[in-house]
Coordinates of C-alpha atoms in Angstrom, one line a residue:
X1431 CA -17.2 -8.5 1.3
X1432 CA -18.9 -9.3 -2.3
X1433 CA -18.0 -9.3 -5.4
X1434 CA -19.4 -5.9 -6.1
X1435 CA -17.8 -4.3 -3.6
X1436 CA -14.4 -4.9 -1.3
X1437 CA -11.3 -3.0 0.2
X1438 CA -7.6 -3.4 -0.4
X1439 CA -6.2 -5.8 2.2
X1440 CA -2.8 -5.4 4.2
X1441 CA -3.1 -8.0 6.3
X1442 CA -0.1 -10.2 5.1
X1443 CA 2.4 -7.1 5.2
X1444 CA 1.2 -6.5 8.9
X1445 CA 1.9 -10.3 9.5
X1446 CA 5.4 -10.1 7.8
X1447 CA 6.0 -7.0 9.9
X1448 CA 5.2 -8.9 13.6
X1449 CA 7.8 -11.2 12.1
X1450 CA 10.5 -9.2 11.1
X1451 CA 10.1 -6.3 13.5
X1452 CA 11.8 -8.7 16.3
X1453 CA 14.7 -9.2 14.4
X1454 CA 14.9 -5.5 13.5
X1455 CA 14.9 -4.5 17.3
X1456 CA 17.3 -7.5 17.9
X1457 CA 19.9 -5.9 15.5
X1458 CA 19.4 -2.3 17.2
X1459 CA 20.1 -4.2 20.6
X1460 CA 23.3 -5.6 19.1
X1461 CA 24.1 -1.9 17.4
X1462 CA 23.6 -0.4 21.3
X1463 CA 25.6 -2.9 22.5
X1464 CA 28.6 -2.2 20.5
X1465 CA 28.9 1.1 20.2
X1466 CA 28.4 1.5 24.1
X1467 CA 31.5 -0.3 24.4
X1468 CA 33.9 0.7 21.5
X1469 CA 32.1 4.2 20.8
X1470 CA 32.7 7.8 22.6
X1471 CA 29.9 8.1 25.4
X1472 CA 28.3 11.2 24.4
X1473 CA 28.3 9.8 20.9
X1474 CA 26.6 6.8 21.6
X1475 CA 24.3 8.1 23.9
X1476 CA 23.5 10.8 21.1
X1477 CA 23.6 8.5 18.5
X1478 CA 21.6 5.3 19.7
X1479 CA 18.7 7.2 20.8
X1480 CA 18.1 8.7 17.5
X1481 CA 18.6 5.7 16.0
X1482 CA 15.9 4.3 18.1
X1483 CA 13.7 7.3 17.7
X1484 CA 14.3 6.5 14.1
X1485 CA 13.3 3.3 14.1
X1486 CA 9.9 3.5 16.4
X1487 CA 9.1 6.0 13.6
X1488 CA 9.3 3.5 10.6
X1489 CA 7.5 1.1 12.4
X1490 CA 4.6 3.5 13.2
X1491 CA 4.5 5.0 10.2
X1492 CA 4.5 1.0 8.3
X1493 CA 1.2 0.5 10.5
X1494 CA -0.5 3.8 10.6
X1495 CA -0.2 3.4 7.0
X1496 CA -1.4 0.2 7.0
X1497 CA -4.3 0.6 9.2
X1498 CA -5.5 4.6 7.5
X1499 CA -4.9 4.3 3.9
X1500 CA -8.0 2.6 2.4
X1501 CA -8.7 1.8 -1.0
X1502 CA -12.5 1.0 -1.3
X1503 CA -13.8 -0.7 -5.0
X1504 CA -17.5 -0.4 -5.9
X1505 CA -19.4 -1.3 -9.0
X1506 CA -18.8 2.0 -10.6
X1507 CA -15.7 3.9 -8.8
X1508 CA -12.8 2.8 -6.6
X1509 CA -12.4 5.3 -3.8
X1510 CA -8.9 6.0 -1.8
X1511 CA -9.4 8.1 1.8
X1512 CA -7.2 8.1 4.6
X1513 CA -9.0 9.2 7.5
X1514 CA -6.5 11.3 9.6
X1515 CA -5.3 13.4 6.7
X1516 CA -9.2 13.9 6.1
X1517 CA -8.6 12.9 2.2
X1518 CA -10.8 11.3 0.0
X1519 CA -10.6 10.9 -4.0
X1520 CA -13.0 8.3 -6.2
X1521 CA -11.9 7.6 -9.5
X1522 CA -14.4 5.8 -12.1
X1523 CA -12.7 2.8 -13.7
X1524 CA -13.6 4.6 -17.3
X1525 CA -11.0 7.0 -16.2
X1526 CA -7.9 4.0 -15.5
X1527 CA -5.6 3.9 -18.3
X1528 CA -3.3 1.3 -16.8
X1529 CA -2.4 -0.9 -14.0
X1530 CA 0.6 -2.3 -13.1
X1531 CA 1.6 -4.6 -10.1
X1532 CA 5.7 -4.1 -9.2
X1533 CA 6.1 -7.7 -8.0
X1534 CA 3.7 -10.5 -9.4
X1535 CA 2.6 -13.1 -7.8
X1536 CA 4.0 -12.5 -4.2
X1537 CA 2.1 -12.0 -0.9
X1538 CA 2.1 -8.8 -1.0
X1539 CA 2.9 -6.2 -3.7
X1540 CA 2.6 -2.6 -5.0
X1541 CA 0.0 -1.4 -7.4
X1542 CA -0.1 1.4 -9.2
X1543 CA -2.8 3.3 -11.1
X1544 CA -2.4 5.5 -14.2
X1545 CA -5.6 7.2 -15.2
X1546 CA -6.0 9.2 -18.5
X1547 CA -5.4 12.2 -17.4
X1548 CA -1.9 11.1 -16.1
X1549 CA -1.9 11.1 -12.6
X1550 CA -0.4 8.2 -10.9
X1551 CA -1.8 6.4 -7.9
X1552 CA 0.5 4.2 -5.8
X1553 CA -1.0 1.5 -3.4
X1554 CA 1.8 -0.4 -1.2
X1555 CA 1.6 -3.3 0.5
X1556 CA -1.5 -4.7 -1.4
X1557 CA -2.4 -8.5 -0.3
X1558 CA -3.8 -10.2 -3.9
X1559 CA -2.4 -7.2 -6.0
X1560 CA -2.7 -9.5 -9.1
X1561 CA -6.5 -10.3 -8.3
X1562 CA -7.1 -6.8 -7.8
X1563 CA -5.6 -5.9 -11.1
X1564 CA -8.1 -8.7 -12.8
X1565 CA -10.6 -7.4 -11.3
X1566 CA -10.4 -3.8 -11.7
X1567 CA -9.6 -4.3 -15.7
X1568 CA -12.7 -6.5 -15.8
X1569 CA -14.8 -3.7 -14.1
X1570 CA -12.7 -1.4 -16.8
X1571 CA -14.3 -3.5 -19.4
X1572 CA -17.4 -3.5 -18.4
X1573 CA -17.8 0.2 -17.9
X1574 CA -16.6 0.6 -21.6
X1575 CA -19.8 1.9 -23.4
X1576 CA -20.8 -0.7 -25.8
X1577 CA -20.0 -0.2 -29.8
X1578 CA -22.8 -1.2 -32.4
X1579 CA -21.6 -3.2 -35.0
X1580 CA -23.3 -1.5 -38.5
X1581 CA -22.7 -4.0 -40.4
X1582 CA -25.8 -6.0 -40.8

């Protein structure tokens, strides 16, 4: 990685998600556990499994997004692809209007993306979100054409 070019991390939200994924399957163990024994049979039986289909879901869905939605920034553009939908989009940093990060300052954050035309770009789970937001508004600077000052 340089300074001219690098790619939104999700590292620490995969790190927080081997913690807390445990805990989450611990509590559906407890849930199973309880309604097997105070619940209808057929109901459980019905019931726990989607729950569990349920949450296998969320947690593939967390990582698959984790691991296919890349945000790559270059010296001119910042590109955003995810490979299995076969979707790629570059937008020049002349065309950002704003960006905002939801939750300053914290390991991991979401960053959104408002370009001039009004579309809205929403990036989740973004390790250094406040870094990234420096540095894209400093590229936004940069790429500003230049005004001549006619006063001599």
């Amino acid at each position: 990685m340089t300074k001219e070019e690098f790619r939104i991390g999700r590292e620490k939200h995969l790190d927080h998600m081997v913690r807390v994924v445990p805990l989450l399957v611990l509590a559906y163990g407890i849930q199973c556990y309880f309604i097997m024994s105070h619940g209808p049979e057929e109901f459980a039986k019905n019931g726990l499994f989607l729950l569990g289909a349920c949450l296998v879901l969320m947690i593939l869905g967390f990582i698959t997004y984790d691991l296919t939605h890349v945000v790559n920034f270059s010296k001119d553009q910042l590109t955003i692809s995810v490979s299995w939908l076969r979707y790629a989009k570059e937008i020049s940093y002349q065309e950002i209007k704003s960006i905002h990060v939801n939750d300053p300052g914290s390991n991991f954050s979401t960053l959104q993306i408002e370009t001039i035309r009004g579309k809205k770009y929403g990036f989740y789970f973004v390790d250094d979100a406040d870094k990234i937001k420096e540095w894209v508004e400093q590229k936004k600077k940069q790429s500003q054409p230049q005004e001549f000052n006619s006063a001599a």
